[in-house]
Short mmCIF file of C-alpha atoms in Angstrom, two decimals:
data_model
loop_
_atom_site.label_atom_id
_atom_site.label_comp_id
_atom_site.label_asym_id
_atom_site.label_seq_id
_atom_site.Cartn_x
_atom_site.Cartn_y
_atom_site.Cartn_z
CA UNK A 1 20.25 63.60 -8.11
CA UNK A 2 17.46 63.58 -5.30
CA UNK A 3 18.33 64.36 -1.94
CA UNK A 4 18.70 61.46 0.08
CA UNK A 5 15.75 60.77 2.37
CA UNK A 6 16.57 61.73 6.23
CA UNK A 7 14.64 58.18 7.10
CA UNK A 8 15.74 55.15 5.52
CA UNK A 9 13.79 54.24 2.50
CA UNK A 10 13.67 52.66 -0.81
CA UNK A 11 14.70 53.73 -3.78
CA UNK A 12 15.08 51.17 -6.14
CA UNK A 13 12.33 50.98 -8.37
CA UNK A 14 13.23 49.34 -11.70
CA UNK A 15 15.87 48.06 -13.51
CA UNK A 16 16.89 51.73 -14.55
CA UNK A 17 17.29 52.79 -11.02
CA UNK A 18 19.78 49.34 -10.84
CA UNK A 19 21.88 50.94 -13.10
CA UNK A 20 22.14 54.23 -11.38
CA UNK A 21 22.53 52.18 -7.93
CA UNK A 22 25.89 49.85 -9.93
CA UNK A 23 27.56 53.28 -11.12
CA UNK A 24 26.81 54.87 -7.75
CA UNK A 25 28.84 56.10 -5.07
CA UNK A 26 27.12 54.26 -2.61
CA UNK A 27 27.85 50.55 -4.57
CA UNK A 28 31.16 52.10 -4.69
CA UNK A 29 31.92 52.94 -0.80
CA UNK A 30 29.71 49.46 0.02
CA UNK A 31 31.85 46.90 -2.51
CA UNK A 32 35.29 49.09 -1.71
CA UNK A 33 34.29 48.48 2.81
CA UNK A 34 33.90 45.11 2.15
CA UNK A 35 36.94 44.64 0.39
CA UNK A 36 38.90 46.28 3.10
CA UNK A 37 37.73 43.72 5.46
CA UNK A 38 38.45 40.92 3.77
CA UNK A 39 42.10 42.17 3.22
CA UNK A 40 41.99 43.13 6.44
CA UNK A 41 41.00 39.37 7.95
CA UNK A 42 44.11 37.53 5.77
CA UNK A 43 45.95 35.63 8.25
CA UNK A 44 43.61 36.14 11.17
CA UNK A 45 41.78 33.32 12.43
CA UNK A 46 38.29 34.07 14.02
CA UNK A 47 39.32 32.39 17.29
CA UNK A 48 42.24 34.16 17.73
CA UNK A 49 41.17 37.57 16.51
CA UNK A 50 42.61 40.64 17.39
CA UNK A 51 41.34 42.69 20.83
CA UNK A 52 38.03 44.65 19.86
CA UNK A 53 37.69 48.44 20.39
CA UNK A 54 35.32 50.32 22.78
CA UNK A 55 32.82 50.58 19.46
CA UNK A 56 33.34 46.68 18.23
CA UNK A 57 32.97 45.49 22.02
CA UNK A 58 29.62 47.58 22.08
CA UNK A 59 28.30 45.90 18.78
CA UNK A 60 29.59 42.48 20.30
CA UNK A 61 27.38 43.11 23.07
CA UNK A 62 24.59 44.33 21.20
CA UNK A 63 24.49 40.58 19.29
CA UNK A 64 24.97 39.13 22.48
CA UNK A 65 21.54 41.18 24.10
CA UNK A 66 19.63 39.52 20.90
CA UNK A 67 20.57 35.96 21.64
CA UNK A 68 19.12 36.54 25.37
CA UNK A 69 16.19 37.94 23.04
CA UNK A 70 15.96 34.83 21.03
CA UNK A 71 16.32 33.03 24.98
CA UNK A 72 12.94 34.50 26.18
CA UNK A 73 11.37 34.01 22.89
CA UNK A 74 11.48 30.05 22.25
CA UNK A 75 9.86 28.79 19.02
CA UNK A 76 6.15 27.81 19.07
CA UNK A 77 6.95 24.58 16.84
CA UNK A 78 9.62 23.06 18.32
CA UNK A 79 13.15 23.27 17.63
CA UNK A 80 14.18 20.73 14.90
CA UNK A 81 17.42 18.87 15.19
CA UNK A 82 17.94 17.51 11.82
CA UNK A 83 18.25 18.66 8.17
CA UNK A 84 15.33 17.40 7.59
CA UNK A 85 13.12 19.61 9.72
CA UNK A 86 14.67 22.57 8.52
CA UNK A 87 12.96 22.06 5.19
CA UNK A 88 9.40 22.57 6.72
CA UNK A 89 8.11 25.76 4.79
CA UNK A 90 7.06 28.93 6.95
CA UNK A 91 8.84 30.25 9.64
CA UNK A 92 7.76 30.01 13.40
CA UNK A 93 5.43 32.78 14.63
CA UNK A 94 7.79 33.35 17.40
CA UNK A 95 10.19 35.04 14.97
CA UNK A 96 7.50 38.08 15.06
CA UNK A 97 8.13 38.38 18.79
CA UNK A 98 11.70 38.71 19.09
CA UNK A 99 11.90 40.43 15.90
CA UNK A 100 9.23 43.26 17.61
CA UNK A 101 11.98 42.85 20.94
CA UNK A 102 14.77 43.99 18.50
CA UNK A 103 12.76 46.68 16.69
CA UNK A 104 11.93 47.87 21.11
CA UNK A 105 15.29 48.51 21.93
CA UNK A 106 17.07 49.42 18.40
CA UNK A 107 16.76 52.56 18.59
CA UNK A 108 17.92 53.10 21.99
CA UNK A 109 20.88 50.41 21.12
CA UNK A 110 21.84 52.59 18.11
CA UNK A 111 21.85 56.04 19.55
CA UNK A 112 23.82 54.37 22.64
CA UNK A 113 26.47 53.64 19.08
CA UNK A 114 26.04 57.22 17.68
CA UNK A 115 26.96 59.06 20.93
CA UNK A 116 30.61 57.73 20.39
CA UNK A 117 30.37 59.51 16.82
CA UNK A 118 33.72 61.05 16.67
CA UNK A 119 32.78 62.78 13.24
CA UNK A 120 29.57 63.81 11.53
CA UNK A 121 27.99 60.90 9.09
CA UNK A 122 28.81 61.78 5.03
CA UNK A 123 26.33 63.60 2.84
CA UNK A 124 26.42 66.70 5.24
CA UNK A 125 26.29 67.19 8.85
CA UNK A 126 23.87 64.34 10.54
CA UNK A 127 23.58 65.05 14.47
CA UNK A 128 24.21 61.82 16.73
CA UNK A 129 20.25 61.47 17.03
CA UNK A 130 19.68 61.23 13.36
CA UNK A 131 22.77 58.95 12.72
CA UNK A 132 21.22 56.67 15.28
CA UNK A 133 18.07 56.42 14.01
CA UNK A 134 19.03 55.84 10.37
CA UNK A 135 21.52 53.19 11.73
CA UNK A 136 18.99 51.38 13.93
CA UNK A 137 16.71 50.76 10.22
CA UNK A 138 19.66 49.23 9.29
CA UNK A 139 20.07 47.48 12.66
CA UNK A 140 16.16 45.72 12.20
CA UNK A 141 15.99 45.30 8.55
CA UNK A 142 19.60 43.38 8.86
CA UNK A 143 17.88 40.16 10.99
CA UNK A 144 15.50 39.03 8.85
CA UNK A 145 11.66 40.12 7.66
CA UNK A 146 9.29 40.22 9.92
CA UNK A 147 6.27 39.94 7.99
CA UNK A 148 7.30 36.99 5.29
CA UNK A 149 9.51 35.33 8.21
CA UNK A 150 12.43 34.99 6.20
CA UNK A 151 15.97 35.97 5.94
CA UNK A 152 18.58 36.50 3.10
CA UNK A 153 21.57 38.19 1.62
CA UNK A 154 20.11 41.67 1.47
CA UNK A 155 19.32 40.96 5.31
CA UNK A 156 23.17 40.63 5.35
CA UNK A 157 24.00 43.74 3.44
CA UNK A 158 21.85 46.02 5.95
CA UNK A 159 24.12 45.09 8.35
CA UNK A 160 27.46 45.41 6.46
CA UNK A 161 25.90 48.76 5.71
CA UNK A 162 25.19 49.80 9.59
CA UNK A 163 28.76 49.05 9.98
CA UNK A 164 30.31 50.82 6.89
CA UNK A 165 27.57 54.21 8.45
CA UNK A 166 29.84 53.57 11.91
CA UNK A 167 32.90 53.48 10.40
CA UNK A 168 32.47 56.45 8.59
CA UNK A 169 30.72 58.57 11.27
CA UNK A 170 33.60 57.70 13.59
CA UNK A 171 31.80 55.00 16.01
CA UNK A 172 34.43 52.15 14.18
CA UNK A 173 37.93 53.32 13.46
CA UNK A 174 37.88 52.08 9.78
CA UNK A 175 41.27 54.11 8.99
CA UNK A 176 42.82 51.08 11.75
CA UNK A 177 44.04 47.48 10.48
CA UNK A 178 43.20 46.43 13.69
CA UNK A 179 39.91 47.80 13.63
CA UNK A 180 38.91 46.23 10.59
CA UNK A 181 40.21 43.20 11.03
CA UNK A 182 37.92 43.15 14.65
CA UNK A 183 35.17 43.57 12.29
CA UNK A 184 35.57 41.43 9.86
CA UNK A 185 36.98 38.63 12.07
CA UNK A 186 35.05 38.95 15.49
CA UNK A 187 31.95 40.97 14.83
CA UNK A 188 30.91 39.34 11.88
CA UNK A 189 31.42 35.70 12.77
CA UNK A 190 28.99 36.75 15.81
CA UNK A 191 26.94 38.06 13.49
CA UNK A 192 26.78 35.03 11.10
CA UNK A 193 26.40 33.08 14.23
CA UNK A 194 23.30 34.74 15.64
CA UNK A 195 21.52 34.56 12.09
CA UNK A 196 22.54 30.89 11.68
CA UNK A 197 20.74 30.34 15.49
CA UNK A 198 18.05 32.48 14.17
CA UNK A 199 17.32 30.99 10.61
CA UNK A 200 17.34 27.44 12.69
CA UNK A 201 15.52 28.23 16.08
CA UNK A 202 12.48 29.76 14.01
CA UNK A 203 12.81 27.94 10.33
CA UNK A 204 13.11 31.07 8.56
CA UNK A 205 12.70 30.94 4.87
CA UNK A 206 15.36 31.88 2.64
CA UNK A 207 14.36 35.52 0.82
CA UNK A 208 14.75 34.72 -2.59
CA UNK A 209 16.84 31.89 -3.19
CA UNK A 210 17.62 30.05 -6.27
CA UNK A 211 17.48 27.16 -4.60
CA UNK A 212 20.90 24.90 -5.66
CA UNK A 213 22.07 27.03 -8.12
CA UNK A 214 23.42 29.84 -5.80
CA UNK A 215 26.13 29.75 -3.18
CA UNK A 216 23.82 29.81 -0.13
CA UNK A 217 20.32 30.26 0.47
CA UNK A 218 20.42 32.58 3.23
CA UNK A 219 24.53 34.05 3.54
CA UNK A 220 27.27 35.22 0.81
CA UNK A 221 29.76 37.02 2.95
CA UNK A 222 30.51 34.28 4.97
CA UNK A 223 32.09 32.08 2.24
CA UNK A 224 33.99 35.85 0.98
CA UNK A 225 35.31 36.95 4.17
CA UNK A 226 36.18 32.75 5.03
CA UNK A 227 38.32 32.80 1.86
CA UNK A 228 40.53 35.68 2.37
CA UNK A 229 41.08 34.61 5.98
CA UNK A 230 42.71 31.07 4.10
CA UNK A 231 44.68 33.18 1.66
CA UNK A 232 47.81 32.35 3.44
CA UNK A 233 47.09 29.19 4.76
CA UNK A 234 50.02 27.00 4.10
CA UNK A 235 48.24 23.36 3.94
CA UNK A 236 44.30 24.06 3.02
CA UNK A 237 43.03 24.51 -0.78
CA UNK A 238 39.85 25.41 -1.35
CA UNK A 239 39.15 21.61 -2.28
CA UNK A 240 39.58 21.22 1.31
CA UNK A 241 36.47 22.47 1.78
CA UNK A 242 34.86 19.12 0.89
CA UNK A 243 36.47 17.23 3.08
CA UNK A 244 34.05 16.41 6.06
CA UNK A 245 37.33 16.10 8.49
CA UNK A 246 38.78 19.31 7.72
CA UNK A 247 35.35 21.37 8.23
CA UNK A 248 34.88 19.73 11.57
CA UNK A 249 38.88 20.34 12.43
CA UNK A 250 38.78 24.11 11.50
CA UNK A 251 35.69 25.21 11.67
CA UNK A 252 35.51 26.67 14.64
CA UNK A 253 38.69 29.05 12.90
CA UNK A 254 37.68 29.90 9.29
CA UNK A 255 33.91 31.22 7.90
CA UNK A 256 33.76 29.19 5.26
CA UNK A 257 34.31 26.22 7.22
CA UNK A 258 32.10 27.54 10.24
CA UNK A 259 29.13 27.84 7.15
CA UNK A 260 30.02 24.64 5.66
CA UNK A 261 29.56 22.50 9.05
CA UNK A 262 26.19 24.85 9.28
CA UNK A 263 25.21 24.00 5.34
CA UNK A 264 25.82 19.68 6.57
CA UNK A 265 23.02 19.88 8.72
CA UNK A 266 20.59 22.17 7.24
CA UNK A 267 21.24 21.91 3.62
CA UNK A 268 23.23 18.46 2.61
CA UNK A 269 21.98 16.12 5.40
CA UNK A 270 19.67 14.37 2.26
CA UNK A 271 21.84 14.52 -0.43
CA UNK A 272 25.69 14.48 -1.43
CA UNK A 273 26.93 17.98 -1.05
CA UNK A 274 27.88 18.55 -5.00
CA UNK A 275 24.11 18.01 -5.02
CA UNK A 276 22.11 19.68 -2.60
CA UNK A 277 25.11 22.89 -2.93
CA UNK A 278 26.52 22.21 -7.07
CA UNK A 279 27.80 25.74 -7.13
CA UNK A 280 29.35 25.88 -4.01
CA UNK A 281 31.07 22.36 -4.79
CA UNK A 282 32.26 24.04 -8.16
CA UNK A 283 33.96 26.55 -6.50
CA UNK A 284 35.48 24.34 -3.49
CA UNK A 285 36.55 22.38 -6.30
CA UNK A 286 37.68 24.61 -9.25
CA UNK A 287 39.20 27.52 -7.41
CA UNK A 288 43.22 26.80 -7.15
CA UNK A 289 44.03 29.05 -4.83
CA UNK A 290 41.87 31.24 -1.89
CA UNK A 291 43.29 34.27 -3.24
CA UNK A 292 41.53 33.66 -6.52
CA UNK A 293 38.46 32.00 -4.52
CA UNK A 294 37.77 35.61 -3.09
CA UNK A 295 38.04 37.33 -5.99
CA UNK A 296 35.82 35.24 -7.83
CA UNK A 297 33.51 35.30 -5.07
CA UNK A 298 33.73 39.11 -4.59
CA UNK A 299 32.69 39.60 -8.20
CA UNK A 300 29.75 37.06 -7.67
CA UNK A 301 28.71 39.14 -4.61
CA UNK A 302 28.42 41.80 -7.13
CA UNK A 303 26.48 40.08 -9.90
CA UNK A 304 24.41 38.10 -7.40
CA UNK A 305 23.36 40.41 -4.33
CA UNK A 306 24.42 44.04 -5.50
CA UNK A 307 23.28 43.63 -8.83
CA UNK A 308 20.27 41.41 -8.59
CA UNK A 309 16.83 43.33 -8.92
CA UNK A 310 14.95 41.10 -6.45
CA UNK A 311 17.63 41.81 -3.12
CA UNK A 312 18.19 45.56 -4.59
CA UNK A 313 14.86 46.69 -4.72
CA UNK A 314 15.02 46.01 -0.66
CA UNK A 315 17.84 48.20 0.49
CA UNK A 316 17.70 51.10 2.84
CA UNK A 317 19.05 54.36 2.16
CA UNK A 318 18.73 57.12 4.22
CA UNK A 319 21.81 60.30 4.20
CA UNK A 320 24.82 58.67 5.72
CA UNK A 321 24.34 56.07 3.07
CA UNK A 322 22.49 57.92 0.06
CA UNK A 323 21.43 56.99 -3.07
CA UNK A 324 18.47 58.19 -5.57
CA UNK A 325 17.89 57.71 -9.04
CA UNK A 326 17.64 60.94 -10.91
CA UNK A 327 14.46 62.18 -11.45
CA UNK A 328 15.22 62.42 -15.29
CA UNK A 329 15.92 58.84 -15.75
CA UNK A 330 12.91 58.08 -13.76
CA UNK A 331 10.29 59.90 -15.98
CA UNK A 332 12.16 59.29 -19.27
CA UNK A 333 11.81 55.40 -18.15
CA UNK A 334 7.70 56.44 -16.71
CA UNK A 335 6.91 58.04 -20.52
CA UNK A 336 8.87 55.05 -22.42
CA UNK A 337 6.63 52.31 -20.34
CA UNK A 338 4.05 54.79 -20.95
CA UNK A 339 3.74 55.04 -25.09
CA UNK A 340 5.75 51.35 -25.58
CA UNK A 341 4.18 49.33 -28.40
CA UNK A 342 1.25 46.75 -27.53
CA UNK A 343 3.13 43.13 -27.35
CA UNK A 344 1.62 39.97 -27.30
CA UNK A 345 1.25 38.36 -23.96
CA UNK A 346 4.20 35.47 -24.94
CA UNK A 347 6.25 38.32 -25.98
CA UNK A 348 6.23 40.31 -23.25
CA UNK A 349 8.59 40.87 -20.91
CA UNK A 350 8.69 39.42 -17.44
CA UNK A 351 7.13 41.99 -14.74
CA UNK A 352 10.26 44.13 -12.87
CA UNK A 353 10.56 42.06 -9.65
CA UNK A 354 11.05 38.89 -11.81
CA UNK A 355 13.99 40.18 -13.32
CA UNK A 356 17.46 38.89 -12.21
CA UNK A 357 19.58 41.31 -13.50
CA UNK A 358 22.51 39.88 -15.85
CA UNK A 359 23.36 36.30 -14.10
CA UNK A 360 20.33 34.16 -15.01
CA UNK A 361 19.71 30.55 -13.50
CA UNK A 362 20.56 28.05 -16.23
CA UNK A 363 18.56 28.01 -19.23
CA UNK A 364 16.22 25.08 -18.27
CA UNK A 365 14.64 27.63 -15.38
CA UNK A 366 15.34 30.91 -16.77
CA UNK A 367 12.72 33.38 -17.38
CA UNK A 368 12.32 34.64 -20.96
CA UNK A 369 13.39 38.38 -21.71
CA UNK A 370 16.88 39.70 -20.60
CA UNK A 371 18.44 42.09 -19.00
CA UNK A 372 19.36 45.67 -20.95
CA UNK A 373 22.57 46.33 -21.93
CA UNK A 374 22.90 49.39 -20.01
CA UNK A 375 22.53 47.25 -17.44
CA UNK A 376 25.38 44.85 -18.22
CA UNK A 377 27.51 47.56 -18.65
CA UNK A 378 26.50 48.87 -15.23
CA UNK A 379 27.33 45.27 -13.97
CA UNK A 380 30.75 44.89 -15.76
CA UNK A 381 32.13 48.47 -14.26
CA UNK A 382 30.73 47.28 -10.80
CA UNK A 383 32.53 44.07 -10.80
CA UNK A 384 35.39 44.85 -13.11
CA UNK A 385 38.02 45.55 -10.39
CA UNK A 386 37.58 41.65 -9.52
CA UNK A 387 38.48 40.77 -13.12
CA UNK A 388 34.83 39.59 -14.06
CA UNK A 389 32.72 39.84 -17.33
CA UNK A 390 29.30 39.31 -16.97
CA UNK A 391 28.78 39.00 -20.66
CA UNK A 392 28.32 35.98 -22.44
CA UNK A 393 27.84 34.70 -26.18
CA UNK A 394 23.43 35.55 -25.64
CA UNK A 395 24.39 38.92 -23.56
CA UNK A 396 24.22 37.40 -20.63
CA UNK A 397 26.01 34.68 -18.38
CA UNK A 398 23.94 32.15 -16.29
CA UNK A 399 25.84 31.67 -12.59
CA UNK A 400 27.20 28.07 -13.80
CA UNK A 401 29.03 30.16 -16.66
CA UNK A 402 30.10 32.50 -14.42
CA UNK A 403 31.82 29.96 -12.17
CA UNK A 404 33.32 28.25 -14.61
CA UNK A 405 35.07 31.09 -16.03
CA UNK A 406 35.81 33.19 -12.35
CA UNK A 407 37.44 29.69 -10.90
CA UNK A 408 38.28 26.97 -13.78
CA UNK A 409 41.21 25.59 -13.43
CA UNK A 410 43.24 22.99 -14.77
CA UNK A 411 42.72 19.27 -13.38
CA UNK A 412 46.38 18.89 -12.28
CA UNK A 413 45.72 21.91 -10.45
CA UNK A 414 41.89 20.41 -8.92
CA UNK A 415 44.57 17.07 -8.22
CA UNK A 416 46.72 18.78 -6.83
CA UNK A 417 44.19 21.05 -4.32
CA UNK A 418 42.67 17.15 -3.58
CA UNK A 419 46.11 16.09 -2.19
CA UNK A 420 46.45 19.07 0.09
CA UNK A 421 43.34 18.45 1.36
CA UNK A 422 44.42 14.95 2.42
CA UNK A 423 47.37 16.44 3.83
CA UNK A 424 45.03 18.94 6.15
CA UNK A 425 42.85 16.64 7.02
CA UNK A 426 45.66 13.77 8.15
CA UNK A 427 46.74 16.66 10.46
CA UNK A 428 42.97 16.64 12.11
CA UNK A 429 41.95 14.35 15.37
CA UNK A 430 38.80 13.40 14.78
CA UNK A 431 36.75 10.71 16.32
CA UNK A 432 33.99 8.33 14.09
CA UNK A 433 33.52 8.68 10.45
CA UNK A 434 34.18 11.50 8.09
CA UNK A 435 35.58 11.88 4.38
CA UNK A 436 34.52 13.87 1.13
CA UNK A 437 31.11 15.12 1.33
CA UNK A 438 30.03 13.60 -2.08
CA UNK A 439 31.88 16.17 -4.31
#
């Protein structure tokens, strides 16, 4: 392997290096993190979280300094206060200027984070300067692009990933329950809240969305995290989900509620929710239990964000977070471009950044080629301790496959979910309307 870069940088390149980065230690430590906080949040409600550390209160604070940021930098356009003008394309100019008032003070933010180091980062000894620098490229590529004013999942795994470099350098106490249940139940709900304000306040675009066939245009974890915080919920299904009195009872309590009230307004204010979100609504309503809603969702997190050469080929690695494709497997896949057979333009495959590596959109919109089978392989070991197979009867699964076979259920089990969603929502005082958001 190369040594890992002492900046953050890219360093996936092609849909060789994404099988290198799926087998990796790095998609290891990131997938195994994430799973510890979402064990970690079972039970805990976000407004009754447990009592931050000295290192979770500092990140808390940090979020807090970047909605006074977003404060002094109002949007040029406008705000918008309906669904509706959320779908105007281009983001507000204004995003540039508090995104250049983060990039100011991240460094100084993250070195004030480093200097609590109680270890030295992995991959070798990396001094408290260093670890704050390579944290604070995590820390501005984690709100959003500047340049193509947009935001998306991989925006959201930059900062999953300048938390998993704190825990393991000893600014977060990962080894505590506690800890990681501050983390993954009070630090990122203020997280998800300050992109939500962001993505509205300045119309960000979503970075490479599938439009309705994916969970969320601009968030994954959300949904993930919401899930295993419902595991032991005693009255809401995930069918609950859809009911418009429920979200607006507990939202302020659960993730995936909180981003379902968020997804009424900006996503579903023009349509019935099963159609402006279908695969969200498939879940909600073919998922039995939230203990089998997160592990479906944790494999799709895998096949959609980790594993998808379009977010990939944007991630940061740097040495407390290192990964590099070998230098063999990069010229072995330079001289087999190199001296491959002439095709004919209709034969040809698609160019790298249009592939979508093993979960295709349905057929109707998916691009012709597919993805290799080392690939697939490199998918099913990534996602295999969620119980997943991302192979289908082609080689290859589209997402509504995928669903069907992570959450399908029987439909005394879907009527059942339905009547404990009644029951949830009968408990809710609500004024004015409500009900099932078209699912």
């Amino acid at each position: 392997m190369m040594t890992a870069p002492a900046v953050p940088s890219r360093a996936i390149g092609s849909e060789e290096d994404m099988v290198e980065w799926l087998a990796s230690p790095a998609c290891a430590r990131l997938t195994a993190f994430v799973d510890s906080l979402a064990t970690a949040v079972v039970g805990v409600r976000t407004s009754s979280a447990p009592a931050t550390s000295a290192g979770a209160a500092l990140l808390l604070a940090k979020l807090d300094k970047l909605h006074a940021l977003a404060d002094a930098h109002p949007p040029q356009r406008g705000v918008p206060t309906t669904g509706v003008g959320l779908s105007v394309r281009y983001g507000d100019p204004a995003f540039r200027d508090w995104h250049d008032a983060l990039s100011a003070a991240a460094h100084d933010d993250m070195a004030e984070l480093a200097a609590a180091a109680a270890a030295p980062a992995v991959d070798g000894a990396v001094g408290a300067a260093a670890l704050g620098e390579e944290m604070a490229r995590y820390w501005v590529d984690a709100f959003g692009s500047r340049a193509r004013l947009d935001y998306g999942t991989g925006h959201e795994v930059a900062f999953v990933v300048a938390l998993l470099v704190a825990a393991d350098s000893g600014v977060l106490d990962a080894s505590s329950a506690a800890e990681r249940a501050a983390l993954g139940a009070t630090v990122l709900p203020a997280y998800f809240a300050l992109v939500r304000r962001l993505v509205t306040q300045y119309r960000l675009e979503p970075a490479g969305s599938h439009g309705v066939w994916c969970v969320d245009d601009y968030s994954f974890l959300p949904f993930l995290l919401g899930a295993a915080q419902l595991e032991s919920h005693a009255q809401l299904r995930p069918r609950a989900a859809l009911d418009a009195d429920v979200v607006a009872c507990y939202a302020d309590q659960f993730m995936f509620l909180e981003q379902m009230r968020h997804l009424l307004v900006t996503k579903a204010a023009c349509a019935t929710f099963a159609e402006a979100c279908p695969i969200l609504s498939d879940i909600c309503r073919l998922a039995r239990t939230w203990a089998a809603a997160r592990r479906g969702l944790s494999a799709l997190w895998v096949a959609e964000v980790l594993g998808k050469f379009p977010v990939a080929q944007h991630f940061l690695f740097g040495r407390a977070f290192g990964f590099a494709p070998s230098a063999a497997v990069r010229g072995a896949s330079a001289v087999a471009r190199a001296t491959a057979p002439a095709t004919d333009a209709a034969d040809a495959p698609p160019p790298v950044d249009e592939f979508v590596a093993a979960v295709w959109p349905p057929q109707a919109v998916r691009p012709t080629g597919s993805p290799s089978a080392q690939l697939l392989d490199a998918l099913a070991l990534a996602s295999a301790p969620f119980g997943v197979s991302v192979r289908g009867a082609g080689g290859h699964v589209s997402i509504v496959e995928m669903v069907q076979q992570l959450f399908g259920t029987t439909s005394a089990a879907a009527a059942d979910s339905g009547a404990l969603a009644a029951s949830a929502a009968g408990t809710c005082v609500r004024a004015g309307g409500g009900g099932a958001l078209g699912s």
